[in-house]
CSV table of C-alpha atoms in Angstrom, one decimal:
chain,number,residue,atom,x,y,z
D,1490,MET,CA,9.9,-56.6,-53.5
D,1491,LEU,CA,12.2,-56.8,-56.6
D,1492,SER,CA,12.9,-60.5,-56.0
D,1493,GLN,CA,9.2,-61.4,-55.9
D,1494,LYS,CA,8.5,-59.4,-59.0
D,1495,GLN,CA,11.4,-61.2,-60.9
D,1496,ALA,CA,10.1,-64.5,-59.7
D,1497,GLU,CA,6.6,-63.5,-61.0
D,1498,GLU,CA,8.0,-62.5,-64.3
D,1499,ALA,CA,9.5,-66.0,-64.7
D,1500,ILE,CA,6.3,-67.8,-64.1
D,1501,VAL,CA,3.6,-65.4,-65.4
D,1502,PRO,CA,3.0,-65.3,-69.1
D,1503,ASN,CA,3.6,-61.9,-70.6
D,1504,PHE,CA,0.5,-61.3,-72.7
D,1505,ASN,CA,2.0,-58.4,-74.6
D,1506,ASP,CA,5.7,-57.6,-74.5
D,1507,SER,CA,5.0,-54.3,-76.2
D,1508,ASP,CA,3.5,-52.9,-73.0
D,1509,ASN,CA,6.9,-52.2,-71.5
D,1510,HIS,CA,6.8,-48.6,-72.7
D,1511,SER,CA,4.0,-47.8,-70.3
D,1512,GLY,CA,6.1,-47.9,-67.2
D,1513,LEU,CA,3.2,-48.4,-64.9
D,1514,GLU,CA,4.2,-50.2,-61.8
D,1515,THR,CA,2.8,-50.4,-58.3
D,1516,LYS,CA,3.5,-52.1,-55.1
D,1517,GLY,CA,-0.2,-52.4,-54.5
D,1518,ASP,CA,-2.6,-50.0,-52.9
D,1519,ASP,CA,-2.4,-51.6,-49.5
D,1520,ALA,CA,-0.9,-49.3,-46.9
D,1521,GLU,CA,0.8,-52.1,-44.9
D,1522,MET,CA,2.9,-53.8,-47.5
D,1523,THR,CA,5.7,-55.8,-46.0
D,1524,ASP,CA,9.2,-56.4,-47.3
D,1525,HIS,CA,9.2,-59.4,-49.7
D,1526,SER,CA,12.9,-59.8,-50.0
D,1527,GLY,CA,13.4,-62.0,-47.0
D,1528,GLY,CA,12.3,-65.3,-48.6
D,1529,PHE,CA,9.0,-67.1,-48.0
D,1530,ASN,CA,6.5,-65.3,-45.9
D,1531,MET,CA,3.1,-67.0,-45.1
D,1532,LYS,CA,1.3,-63.7,-44.5
D,1533,SER,CA,2.6,-62.4,-47.9
D,1534,PHE,CA,1.7,-65.7,-49.6
D,1535,LEU,CA,-1.9,-65.6,-48.4
D,1536,TRP,CA,-2.5,-61.9,-48.2
D,1537,HIS,CA,-0.5,-59.9,-50.7
D,1538,GLY,CA,-1.6,-60.7,-54.2
D,1539,GLY,CA,-0.7,-58.5,-57.2
D,1540,SER,CA,0.3,-60.9,-59.9
D,1541,VAL,CA,-1.4,-61.7,-63.2
D,1542,TRP,CA,-2.7,-65.0,-61.7
D,1543,ASP,CA,-4.2,-63.1,-58.7
D,1544,ALA,CA,-6.1,-60.9,-61.1
D,1545,TRP,CA,-7.2,-63.9,-63.2
D,1546,PHE,CA,-8.5,-65.6,-60.0
D,1547,SER,CA,-10.3,-62.4,-58.9
D,1548,CYS,CA,-12.0,-62.0,-62.3
D,1549,ALA,CA,-13.0,-65.6,-62.7
D,1550,SER,CA,-14.2,-65.9,-59.1
D,1551,ASN,CA,-16.2,-62.7,-59.2
D,1552,GLN,CA,-17.9,-63.5,-62.6
D,1553,VAL,CA,-20.1,-66.3,-61.4
D,1554,ALA,CA,-21.6,-66.9,-58.0
D,1555,GLN,CA,-25.3,-67.1,-57.3
D,1556,VAL,CA,-26.1,-66.5,-61.0
D,1557,LEU,CA,-24.7,-70.0,-61.7
D,1558,LEU,CA,-27.9,-71.4,-60.1
D,1559,THR,CA,-30.2,-69.2,-62.2
D,1560,LEU,CA,-28.7,-70.0,-65.6
D,1561,PRO,CA,-30.7,-73.2,-66.0
D,1562,TYR,CA,-33.8,-71.0,-65.4
D,1563,SER,CA,-32.6,-68.7,-68.2
D,1564,PHE,CA,-32.2,-71.7,-70.5
D,1565,SER,CA,-35.8,-72.7,-69.8
D,1566,GLN,CA,-36.8,-69.2,-71.1
D,1567,LEU,CA,-34.4,-69.1,-74.0
D,1568,GLY,CA,-34.1,-72.7,-75.2
D,1569,MET,CA,-30.8,-74.7,-75.4
D,1570,LEU,CA,-29.4,-73.1,-78.5
D,1571,SER,CA,-30.1,-69.5,-77.6
D,1572,GLY,CA,-28.8,-70.1,-74.1
D,1573,ILE,CA,-25.4,-71.4,-75.3
D,1574,VAL,CA,-25.1,-68.8,-78.1
D,1575,LEU,CA,-25.9,-65.8,-75.9
D,1576,GLN,CA,-23.5,-67.0,-73.2
D,1577,VAL,CA,-20.6,-67.1,-75.7
D,1578,PHE,CA,-21.8,-63.8,-77.3
D,1579,TYR,CA,-22.1,-61.8,-74.1
D,1580,GLY,CA,-19.0,-63.4,-72.7
D,1581,ILE,CA,-17.0,-62.0,-75.6
D,1582,ILE,CA,-18.7,-58.6,-75.5
D,1583,GLY,CA,-18.1,-58.4,-71.8
D,1584,SER,CA,-14.4,-59.3,-72.3
D,1585,TRP,CA,-14.1,-56.5,-74.9
D,1586,THR,CA,-15.6,-53.8,-72.6
D,1587,ALA,CA,-13.4,-55.0,-69.7
D,1588,TYR,CA,-10.4,-54.6,-72.1
D,1589,LEU,CA,-11.6,-51.0,-72.9
D,1590,ILE,CA,-11.8,-50.2,-69.2
D,1591,SER,CA,-8.3,-51.5,-68.7
D,1592,VAL,CA,-7.0,-49.3,-71.6
D,1593,LEU,CA,-8.7,-46.2,-70.2
D,1594,TYR,CA,-7.2,-46.9,-66.7
D,1595,VAL,CA,-3.7,-47.2,-68.2
D,1596,GLU,CA,-4.3,-44.0,-70.2
D,1597,TYR,CA,-5.6,-42.1,-67.1
D,1598,ARG,CA,-2.8,-43.3,-64.9
D,1599,SER,CA,0.0,-42.6,-67.3
D,1600,ARG,CA,-1.3,-39.0,-67.9
D,1601,LYS,CA,-1.5,-38.3,-64.2
D,1602,GLU,CA,1.9,-39.8,-63.4
D,1603,LYS,CA,3.4,-37.6,-66.1
D,1604,GLU,CA,1.9,-34.7,-64.1
D,1605,GLY,CA,3.7,-35.9,-61.0
D,1606,VAL,CA,0.6,-37.3,-59.2
D,1607,SER,CA,1.3,-40.1,-56.8
D,1608,PHE,CA,-1.3,-42.8,-56.1
D,1609,LYS,CA,0.4,-44.2,-52.9
D,1610,ASN,CA,-2.4,-45.1,-50.5
D,1611,HIS,CA,-5.0,-44.2,-53.0
D,1612,VAL,CA,-7.0,-46.7,-55.0
D,1613,ILE,CA,-8.0,-45.4,-58.5
D,1614,GLN,CA,-11.7,-46.1,-59.3
D,1615,TRP,CA,-13.7,-46.1,-62.5
D,1616,PHE,CA,-15.4,-42.7,-61.8
D,1617,GLU,CA,-12.0,-41.1,-61.3
D,1618,VAL,CA,-10.8,-42.4,-64.6
D,1619,LEU,CA,-13.9,-41.0,-66.3
D,1620,ASP,CA,-13.4,-37.7,-64.5
D,1621,GLY,CA,-9.8,-37.4,-65.5
D,1622,LEU,CA,-10.4,-38.3,-69.1
D,1623,LEU,CA,-13.8,-36.8,-69.9
D,1624,GLY,CA,-14.9,-34.4,-67.1
D,1625,PRO,CA,-17.3,-34.1,-64.1
D,1626,TYR,CA,-20.5,-35.2,-66.0
D,1627,TRP,CA,-19.0,-38.5,-66.9
D,1628,LYS,CA,-17.7,-38.8,-63.3
D,1629,ALA,CA,-21.3,-38.4,-62.0
D,1630,ALA,CA,-22.7,-40.9,-64.5
D,1631,GLY,CA,-20.0,-43.5,-63.6
D,1632,LEU,CA,-20.4,-43.0,-59.9
D,1633,THR,CA,-24.2,-43.2,-60.0
D,1634,PHE,CA,-24.4,-46.3,-62.2
D,1635,ASN,CA,-21.5,-48.2,-60.5
D,1636,CYS,CA,-22.5,-47.5,-56.9
D,1637,THR,CA,-26.2,-48.3,-57.5
D,1638,PHE,CA,-25.2,-51.6,-59.3
D,1639,LEU,CA,-22.8,-52.6,-56.6
D,1640,LEU,CA,-25.3,-51.7,-53.9
D,1641,PHE,CA,-27.9,-53.9,-55.4
D,1642,GLY,CA,-25.3,-56.6,-56.1
D,1643,SER,CA,-24.4,-56.6,-52.4
D,1644,VAL,CA,-28.1,-56.8,-51.3
D,1645,ILE,CA,-28.7,-59.7,-53.7
D,1646,GLN,CA,-25.8,-61.7,-52.3
D,1647,LEU,CA,-27.3,-61.3,-48.7
D,1648,ILE,CA,-30.7,-62.4,-49.8
D,1649,ALA,CA,-29.3,-65.3,-51.8
D,1650,CYS,CA,-27.4,-66.5,-48.8
D,1651,ALA,CA,-30.6,-66.8,-46.8
D,1652,SER,CA,-32.4,-68.4,-49.8
D,1653,ASN,CA,-29.7,-71.1,-50.2
D,1654,ILE,CA,-29.2,-72.0,-46.5
D,1655,TYR,CA,-32.9,-72.5,-46.3
D,1656,TYR,CA,-32.6,-75.6,-48.5
D,1657,ILE,CA,-30.4,-77.2,-45.8
D,1658,ASN,CA,-32.0,-75.8,-42.6
D,1659,ASP,CA,-35.6,-74.5,-42.8
D,1660,ARG,CA,-36.0,-74.4,-39.0
D,1661,LEU,CA,-35.1,-70.7,-39.2
D,1662,ASP,CA,-37.0,-68.4,-41.5
D,1663,LYS,CA,-35.1,-66.5,-44.3
D,1664,ARG,CA,-35.3,-63.2,-42.5
D,1665,THR,CA,-33.4,-64.7,-39.5
D,1666,TRP,CA,-30.8,-66.2,-41.8
D,1667,THR,CA,-30.4,-62.7,-43.4
D,1668,TYR,CA,-29.6,-61.2,-40.0
D,1669,ILE,CA,-27.0,-63.9,-39.4
D,1670,PHE,CA,-25.3,-63.6,-42.8
D,1671,GLY,CA,-25.5,-59.8,-42.6
D,1672,ALA,CA,-23.3,-60.1,-39.5
D,1673,CYS,CA,-20.9,-62.5,-41.2
D,1674,CYS,CA,-20.6,-60.4,-44.4
D,1675,ALA,CA,-19.9,-57.3,-42.3
D,1676,THR,CA,-16.5,-58.8,-41.5
D,1677,THR,CA,-15.4,-57.8,-45.1
D,1678,VAL,CA,-14.7,-54.3,-43.7
D,1679,PHE,CA,-11.4,-55.7,-42.4
D,1680,ILE,CA,-10.1,-56.6,-45.9
D,1681,PRO,CA,-8.3,-53.5,-47.0
D,1682,SER,CA,-8.4,-53.9,-50.8
D,1683,PHE,CA,-8.5,-56.3,-53.8
D,1684,HIS,CA,-4.8,-56.7,-53.2
D,1685,ASN,CA,-5.7,-58.8,-50.1
D,1686,TYR,CA,-8.2,-61.2,-51.8
D,1687,ARG,CA,-5.5,-63.7,-53.0
D,1688,ILE,CA,-6.6,-66.7,-50.9
D,1689,TRP,CA,-10.3,-65.8,-51.1
D,1690,SER,CA,-10.3,-65.6,-54.9
D,1691,PHE,CA,-8.6,-68.9,-55.2
D,1692,LEU,CA,-11.0,-70.6,-52.8
D,1693,GLY,CA,-14.0,-68.9,-54.4
D,1694,LEU,CA,-13.2,-70.2,-57.9
D,1695,GLY,CA,-12.7,-73.7,-56.5
D,1696,MET,CA,-16.1,-73.6,-54.8
D,1697,THR,CA,-17.8,-72.4,-58.0
D,1698,THR,CA,-16.1,-75.1,-60.0
D,1699,TYR,CA,-17.3,-77.8,-57.6
D,1700,THR,CA,-20.9,-76.4,-57.6
D,1701,ALA,CA,-21.0,-76.2,-61.4
D,1702,TRP,CA,-19.8,-79.7,-62.0
D,1703,TYR,CA,-22.0,-81.1,-59.2
D,1704,MET,CA,-25.0,-79.5,-61.0
D,1705,ALA,CA,-24.0,-81.1,-64.3
D,1706,ILE,CA,-23.2,-84.6,-63.0
D,1707,ALA,CA,-26.2,-84.6,-60.6
D,1708,ALA,CA,-28.6,-83.7,-63.5
D,1709,ILE,CA,-27.2,-86.3,-65.8
D,1710,VAL,CA,-27.3,-89.0,-63.0
D,1711,HIS,CA,-30.9,-88.0,-62.1
D,1712,GLY,CA,-31.9,-88.2,-65.8
D,1713,GLN,CA,-34.8,-86.6,-67.4
D,1714,VAL,CA,-38.0,-86.2,-65.4
D,1715,GLU,CA,-41.0,-88.1,-66.6
D,1716,GLY,CA,-42.8,-86.3,-69.5
D,1717,VAL,CA,-40.1,-83.6,-69.7
D,1718,THR,CA,-40.8,-80.8,-72.2
D,1719,HIS,CA,-38.5,-78.2,-73.7
D,1720,SER,CA,-40.9,-75.7,-75.1
D,1721,ALA,CA,-38.6,-72.6,-75.0
D,1722,PRO,CA,-38.5,-70.1,-76.6
D,1723,ALA,CA,-42.2,-69.6,-76.2
D,1724,LYS,CA,-42.8,-65.9,-75.2
D,1725,LEU,CA,-40.9,-62.8,-76.0
D,1726,VAL,CA,-41.1,-61.5,-72.4
D,1727,LEU,CA,-39.5,-64.7,-71.1
D,1728,TYR,CA,-37.0,-64.8,-73.9
D,1729,PHE,CA,-35.6,-61.3,-73.2
D,1730,THR,CA,-35.8,-61.8,-69.5
D,1731,GLY,CA,-33.5,-64.8,-69.9
D,1732,ALA,CA,-31.2,-62.9,-72.3
D,1733,THR,CA,-30.9,-60.1,-69.7
D,1734,ASN,CA,-29.9,-62.5,-67.0
D,1735,ILE,CA,-27.1,-63.7,-69.2
D,1736,LEU,CA,-26.1,-60.1,-70.0
D,1737,TYR,CA,-25.9,-59.7,-66.2
D,1738,THR,CA,-23.9,-62.9,-65.8
D,1739,PHE,CA,-21.0,-61.6,-68.0
D,1740,GLY,CA,-21.3,-58.0,-66.7
D,1741,GLY,CA,-19.3,-58.7,-63.5
D,1742,HIS,CA,-16.5,-56.3,-64.4
D,1743,ALA,CA,-17.8,-53.3,-62.5
D,1744,VAL,CA,-14.7,-53.8,-60.3
D,1745,THR,CA,-12.1,-54.0,-63.1
D,1746,VAL,CA,-10.3,-50.8,-62.2
D,1747,GLU,CA,-10.0,-51.8,-58.5
D,1748,ILE,CA,-8.6,-55.2,-59.5
D,1749,MET,CA,-6.2,-53.7,-61.9
D,1750,HIS,CA,-4.9,-51.2,-59.4
D,1751,ALA,CA,-4.1,-54.0,-57.0
D,1752,MET,CA,-1.7,-55.5,-59.6
D,1753,TRP,CA,2.1,-54.9,-59.5
D,1754,LYS,CA,2.0,-54.4,-63.3
D,1755,PRO,CA,-1.6,-53.3,-64.2
D,1756,GLN,CA,-0.8,-52.9,-67.9
D,1757,LYS,CA,-0.7,-56.7,-68.0
D,1758,PHE,CA,-4.4,-56.9,-67.3
D,1759,LYS,CA,-5.4,-56.6,-71.0
D,1760,TYR,CA,-6.6,-60.1,-71.8
D,1761,ILE,CA,-7.1,-61.5,-68.3
D,1762,TYR,CA,-10.8,-61.0,-68.3
D,1763,LEU,CA,-11.2,-62.9,-71.6
D,1764,LEU,CA,-9.1,-65.8,-70.2
D,1765,ALA,CA,-11.2,-65.8,-67.1
D,1766,THR,CA,-14.4,-65.8,-69.2
D,1767,LEU,CA,-13.1,-68.8,-71.3
D,1768,TYR,CA,-12.7,-70.8,-68.0
D,1769,VAL,CA,-16.1,-69.7,-66.8
D,1770,PHE,CA,-17.7,-71.1,-70.0
D,1771,THR,CA,-16.5,-74.5,-68.9
D,1772,LEU,CA,-18.6,-74.1,-65.7
D,1773,THR,CA,-21.7,-72.3,-66.9
D,1774,ILE,CA,-22.5,-74.0,-70.2
D,1775,PRO,CA,-22.3,-77.7,-69.1
D,1776,SER,CA,-24.2,-77.1,-65.8
D,1777,ALA,CA,-27.0,-75.0,-67.3
D,1778,ALA,CA,-27.4,-77.3,-70.3
D,1779,ALA,CA,-27.5,-80.5,-68.2
D,1780,VAL,CA,-30.0,-79.2,-65.7
D,1781,TYR,CA,-32.2,-77.8,-68.4
D,1782,TRP,CA,-32.0,-81.2,-70.3
D,1783,ALA,CA,-33.1,-83.0,-67.1
D,1784,PHE,CA,-35.9,-80.8,-65.9
D,1785,GLY,CA,-37.0,-78.8,-69.0
D,1786,ASP,CA,-40.0,-76.5,-68.4
D,1787,GLU,CA,-40.2,-77.3,-64.7
D,1788,LEU,CA,-37.4,-74.7,-64.4
D,1789,LEU,CA,-39.8,-71.9,-65.4
D,1790,ASN,CA,-41.1,-72.1,-61.8
D,1791,HIS,CA,-37.8,-72.8,-60.1
D,1792,SER,CA,-35.2,-70.2,-60.8
D,1793,ASN,CA,-32.8,-71.7,-58.3
D,1794,ALA,CA,-31.4,-75.0,-59.6
D,1795,PHE,CA,-30.9,-76.3,-56.0
D,1796,SER,CA,-34.7,-76.5,-55.6
D,1797,LEU,CA,-35.0,-79.3,-58.2
D,1798,LEU,CA,-31.8,-81.3,-57.6
D,1799,PRO,CA,-32.3,-84.2,-55.2
D,1800,LYS,CA,-31.2,-83.6,-51.6
D,1801,THR,CA,-27.9,-85.4,-51.0
D,1802,ALA,CA,-24.7,-84.8,-49.2
D,1803,PHE,CA,-23.2,-83.6,-52.4
D,1804,ARG,CA,-25.9,-81.0,-52.9
D,1805,ASP,CA,-25.6,-79.9,-49.3
D,1806,ALA,CA,-21.8,-79.5,-49.8
D,1807,ALA,CA,-22.5,-77.4,-52.9
D,1808,VAL,CA,-24.9,-75.2,-51.0
D,1809,ILE,CA,-22.4,-74.6,-48.2
D,1810,LEU,CA,-19.6,-73.9,-50.7
D,1811,MET,CA,-21.8,-71.5,-52.6
D,1812,LEU,CA,-22.6,-69.7,-49.3
D,1813,ILE,CA,-18.9,-69.2,-48.6
D,1814,HIS,CA,-18.4,-67.9,-52.1
D,1815,GLN,CA,-21.3,-65.5,-51.7
D,1816,PHE,CA,-19.5,-64.1,-48.7
D,1817,ILE,CA,-16.5,-63.5,-51.0
D,1818,THR,CA,-18.7,-62.0,-53.7
D,1819,PHE,CA,-20.3,-59.7,-51.2
D,1820,GLY,CA,-16.8,-58.4,-50.4
D,1821,PHE,CA,-16.0,-57.9,-54.1
D,1822,ALA,CA,-19.2,-55.9,-54.6
D,1823,CYS,CA,-18.8,-53.9,-51.4
D,1824,THR,CA,-15.1,-53.0,-51.5
D,1825,PRO,CA,-15.5,-50.3,-54.2
D,1826,LEU,CA,-18.3,-48.8,-52.1
D,1827,TYR,CA,-16.0,-48.8,-49.1
D,1828,PHE,CA,-13.4,-46.9,-51.1
D,1829,VAL,CA,-16.0,-44.3,-52.3
D,1830,TRP,CA,-17.2,-43.8,-48.7
D,1831,GLU,CA,-13.6,-43.5,-47.3
D,1832,LYS,CA,-12.9,-40.8,-49.9
D,1833,VAL,CA,-16.1,-38.9,-49.0
D,1834,ILE,CA,-15.2,-38.9,-45.3
D,1835,GLY,CA,-11.5,-38.4,-45.8
D,1836,MET,CA,-10.4,-41.7,-44.3
D,1837,HIS,CA,-9.1,-43.4,-47.5
D,1838,ASP,CA,-5.3,-42.9,-46.8
D,1839,THR,CA,-5.6,-44.1,-43.1
D,1840,LYS,CA,-3.1,-46.9,-42.4
D,1841,SER,CA,-4.9,-48.5,-39.5
D,1842,ILE,CA,-7.0,-51.5,-40.7
D,1843,CYS,CA,-9.2,-51.3,-37.6
D,1844,LEU,CA,-9.9,-47.6,-38.1
D,1845,ARG,CA,-10.8,-48.1,-41.7
D,1846,ALA,CA,-13.0,-51.0,-40.8
D,1847,LEU,CA,-14.9,-48.8,-38.3
D,1848,ALA,CA,-15.3,-46.1,-40.9
D,1849,ARG,CA,-16.7,-48.6,-43.4
D,1850,LEU,CA,-19.5,-50.0,-41.2
D,1851,PRO,CA,-22.0,-47.3,-42.3
D,1852,VAL,CA,-21.8,-48.8,-45.8
D,1853,VAL,CA,-22.7,-52.4,-44.6
D,1854,ILE,CA,-25.6,-51.4,-42.3
D,1855,PRO,CA,-28.0,-50.0,-45.0
D,1856,ILE,CA,-27.2,-53.0,-47.3
D,1857,TRP,CA,-28.1,-55.3,-44.5
D,1858,PHE,CA,-31.3,-53.3,-43.8
D,1859,LEU,CA,-32.3,-53.2,-47.5
D,1860,ALA,CA,-31.9,-57.0,-47.7
D,1861,ILE,CA,-34.4,-57.3,-44.8
D,1862,ILE,CA,-36.9,-54.8,-46.2
D,1863,PHE,CA,-36.9,-56.1,-49.8
D,1864,PRO,CA,-36.3,-59.9,-49.7
D,1865,PHE,CA,-37.5,-60.6,-53.2
D,1866,PHE,CA,-34.4,-60.4,-55.4
D,1867,GLY,CA,-35.7,-63.0,-57.9
D,1868,PRO,CA,-38.2,-60.7,-59.7
D,1869,ILE,CA,-35.9,-57.7,-59.7
D,1870,ASN,CA,-32.6,-59.4,-60.6
D,1871,SER,CA,-33.1,-59.1,-64.4
D,1872,ALA,CA,-34.4,-55.5,-64.0
D,1873,VAL,CA,-31.1,-54.6,-62.3
D,1874,GLY,CA,-29.3,-56.2,-65.2
D,1875,ALA,CA,-31.2,-54.4,-67.9
D,1876,LEU,CA,-31.3,-50.9,-66.3
D,1877,LEU,CA,-27.9,-50.8,-64.5
D,1878,VAL,CA,-25.5,-53.4,-65.9
D,1879,SER,CA,-26.2,-52.5,-69.5
D,1880,PHE,CA,-24.9,-48.9,-68.9
D,1881,THR,CA,-22.3,-49.6,-66.2
D,1882,VAL,CA,-20.2,-52.2,-67.9
D,1883,TYR,CA,-21.2,-52.1,-71.6
D,1884,ILE,CA,-22.4,-48.8,-72.9
D,1885,ILE,CA,-20.4,-46.3,-70.8
D,1886,PRO,CA,-17.0,-48.0,-71.3
D,1887,ALA,CA,-17.5,-48.1,-75.1
D,1888,LEU,CA,-18.7,-44.5,-75.3
D,1889,ALA,CA,-15.9,-43.3,-73.0
D,1890,HIS,CA,-13.2,-45.0,-75.2
D,1891,MET,CA,-14.6,-43.4,-78.4
D,1892,LEU,CA,-14.7,-40.0,-76.8
D,1893,THR,CA,-11.3,-40.3,-75.2
D,1894,TYR,CA,-9.6,-41.0,-78.5
D,1895,ARG,CA,-11.8,-38.9,-80.8
D,1896,LYS,CA,-8.9,-36.5,-81.6
D,1897,ALA,CA,-5.9,-37.6,-83.8
D,1898,SER,CA,-3.4,-36.3,-81.1
D,1899,ALA,CA,-5.0,-38.5,-78.4
D,1900,ARG,CA,-4.8,-41.5,-80.7
D,1901,GLN,CA,-1.2,-40.7,-81.6
D,1902,ASN,CA,-0.1,-40.3,-78.0
D,1903,ALA,CA,-2.2,-43.2,-76.6
D,1904,ALA,CA,-0.6,-45.1,-73.8
D,1905,GLU,CA,-2.1,-48.3,-75.3
D,1906,LYS,CA,-2.3,-48.8,-79.0
D,1907,PRO,CA,-5.1,-50.9,-80.7
D,1908,PRO,CA,-4.7,-54.7,-80.1
D,1909,SER,CA,-3.0,-56.9,-82.5
D,1910,PHE,CA,-6.2,-58.7,-83.5
D,1911,LEU,CA,-7.9,-55.3,-84.3
D,1912,PRO,CA,-5.0,-53.1,-85.3
D,1913,SER,CA,-6.9,-50.1,-86.7
D,1914,TRP,CA,-8.7,-47.3,-84.8
D,1915,ALA,CA,-11.6,-47.5,-87.3
D,1916,GLY,CA,-12.1,-51.2,-86.4
D,1917,MET,CA,-12.2,-50.3,-82.7
D,1918,TYR,CA,-14.7,-47.6,-83.3
D,1919,ALA,CA,-16.9,-49.9,-85.4
D,1920,LEU,CA,-16.9,-52.6,-82.7
D,1921,ASN,CA,-17.6,-50.0,-80.0
D,1922,ILE,CA,-20.6,-48.6,-81.9
D,1923,PHE,CA,-22.0,-52.1,-82.4
D,1924,VAL,CA,-21.7,-52.8,-78.6
D,1925,VAL,CA,-23.5,-49.5,-77.7
D,1926,VAL,CA,-26.3,-50.0,-80.2
D,1927,TRP,CA,-26.8,-53.7,-79.4
D,1928,VAL,CA,-26.8,-53.3,-75.7
D,1929,LEU,CA,-29.0,-50.1,-75.8
D,1930,VAL,CA,-31.6,-51.8,-78.1
D,1931,VAL,CA,-31.5,-55.4,-76.9
D,1932,GLY,CA,-30.2,-55.2,-73.4
D,1933,PHE,CA,-31.7,-51.9,-72.1
D,1934,GLY,CA,-34.7,-51.6,-74.5
D,1935,PHE,CA,-36.1,-55.2,-74.9
D,1936,GLY,CA,-34.5,-56.4,-71.7
D,1937,GLY,CA,-35.8,-53.5,-69.7
D,1938,TRP,CA,-39.3,-54.0,-71.1
D,1939,ALA,CA,-39.3,-57.7,-70.4
D,1940,SER,CA,-37.9,-57.5,-66.9
D,1941,MET,CA,-40.3,-54.7,-65.9
D,1942,ALA,CA,-43.2,-56.6,-67.4
D,1943,ASN,CA,-42.1,-59.6,-65.3
D,1944,PHE,CA,-41.6,-57.3,-62.3
D,1945,ILE,CA,-45.1,-55.9,-62.6
D,1946,LYS,CA,-46.6,-59.4,-63.1
D,1947,GLN,CA,-45.2,-60.6,-59.8
D,1948,ILE,CA,-45.7,-57.5,-57.8
D,1949,ASP,CA,-48.5,-59.1,-55.9
D,1950,THR,CA,-46.1,-61.6,-54.3
D,1951,PHE,CA,-44.0,-58.8,-52.8
D,1952,GLY,CA,-44.1,-58.0,-49.1
D,1953,LEU,CA,-41.9,-55.6,-47.2
D,1954,PHE,CA,-40.1,-57.1,-44.3
D,1955,ALA,CA,-41.4,-60.5,-45.3
D,1956,LYS,CA,-40.4,-63.1,-42.7
D,1957,CYS,CA,-39.9,-65.9,-45.2
D,1958,TYR,CA,-40.5,-64.8,-48.8
D,1959,GLN,CA,-41.9,-67.5,-51.0
D,1960,CYS,CA,-41.3,-70.2,-48.5
D,1961,LYS,CA,-43.4,-73.4,-48.1
D,1962,PRO,CA,-46.4,-73.0,-45.8
D,1963,PRO,CA,-46.0,-74.4,-42.3
D,1964,THR,CA,-46.3,-78.1,-42.4
D,1965,PRO,CA,-48.7,-78.7,-39.5
D,1966,PRO,CA,-51.7,-76.3,-40.3
D,1967,SER,CA,-53.6,-76.5,-37.0
D,1968,ALA,CA,-56.6,-74.5,-38.2
D,1969,GLY,CA,-58.0,-72.9,-41.3
D,1970,PRO,CA,-57.5,-73.7,-44.9
D,1971,PRO,CA,-54.0,-74.4,-46.1
D,1972,GLN,CA,-52.2,-71.4,-47.6
D,1973,LEU,CA,-51.4,-71.3,-51.3
D,1974,SER,CA,-47.7,-70.9,-52.0
D,1975,HIS,CA,-46.5,-68.9,-54.9
D,1976,PRO,CA,-44.1,-70.4,-57.4
D,1977,VAL,CA,-40.6,-70.4,-56.0
D,1978,HIS,CA,-38.4,-67.8,-57.7
D,1979,HIS,CA,-35.3,-67.5,-55.5
């Protein structure tokens, strides 16, 4: 193990040499670690990831998946300028709160290890950090918001899989595709932890990169549609619905603690999320801007960019790659839920992968079932962002950081001092207060109002157990008047 760590130290940039005092070091949370000292090992190369680069790939891969296809729709609600500005703004705010979560994790872990607590075969989670630093009420809040958000995130990925594959093969209805992808995604129960997502994170980011640049190039090659208009921003409801979707886009760090815990040196996580976000900007901004430039207001009725881009082999390849990436994202969203369930039933420290996989199945089945009952993620996506993401990854981390270091003794003995770009505690408090107030008023308040208004407006299109939600009517109508289809909001 030492030789691999030394090799990693040589190739991985040390973001902050001053973190050596922390002493946090882990061989990962995976029970079946193998000896790395015997040279190259293919299983270790593909399976055992704990470096800074693994964490970077996990963060970047997890940040954008299906939402990449809805950002042009958000631009049609916000306008080009607001769309770009809000992406940069929420990307930076999201990186800041991910940094706060990493600081609180290091603080919690260093305190516990001083007390002699061992975390071998135990994955630390966000609600445990809140419990250890602030008490049971914070634990309950963290557990409720995180689990609900991740549950909806998993359901959305399943429905999105069915929605996307329908663009390639509409011979099967979306409900049947949901059955099929539910079975495929259930195989994520065999991946023990984020420590084992090395190859998947790498592939996932490659797939997202291809899809993003395909969208940008295909839109530019296609050119602007005849009579294209760019009227946004036109309505407050639409504006704040779009803004909430971008808040949701850069709020993908509900799994930060689990990704950190999988690292050999988790204190090196500090700026990884920011570096991942900067790369993600190179994917989201060009693709959303190009598609909006080409199609303009048409996007208001097509929240999935695939529905407007011409059907070609390149588009089909993008759909397939996005499907595989959604399988990976499903695993990212579900793995923390697996950990919580394992801890509830007392199976978390079990070494057998098969036994743990069997124990995890009760988590997948209700997600699968919910995706079949409620196949209309489009109208409720922004509601999840406003009502859950705003608290889970923005407000709670900022409040928790302020309360953890409210006493002078806590600040003096902090495992992580304020960052070099904001060296005073007063500056950190000011920034945290700004994040809490902004997200509470704009994200939760205006965003919640807009998304619920949109939700209510479209409630007549909902149908429980819908066989093919918002699909085109059957082509050969043998009898009776043709059915009217609702605008497509995948």
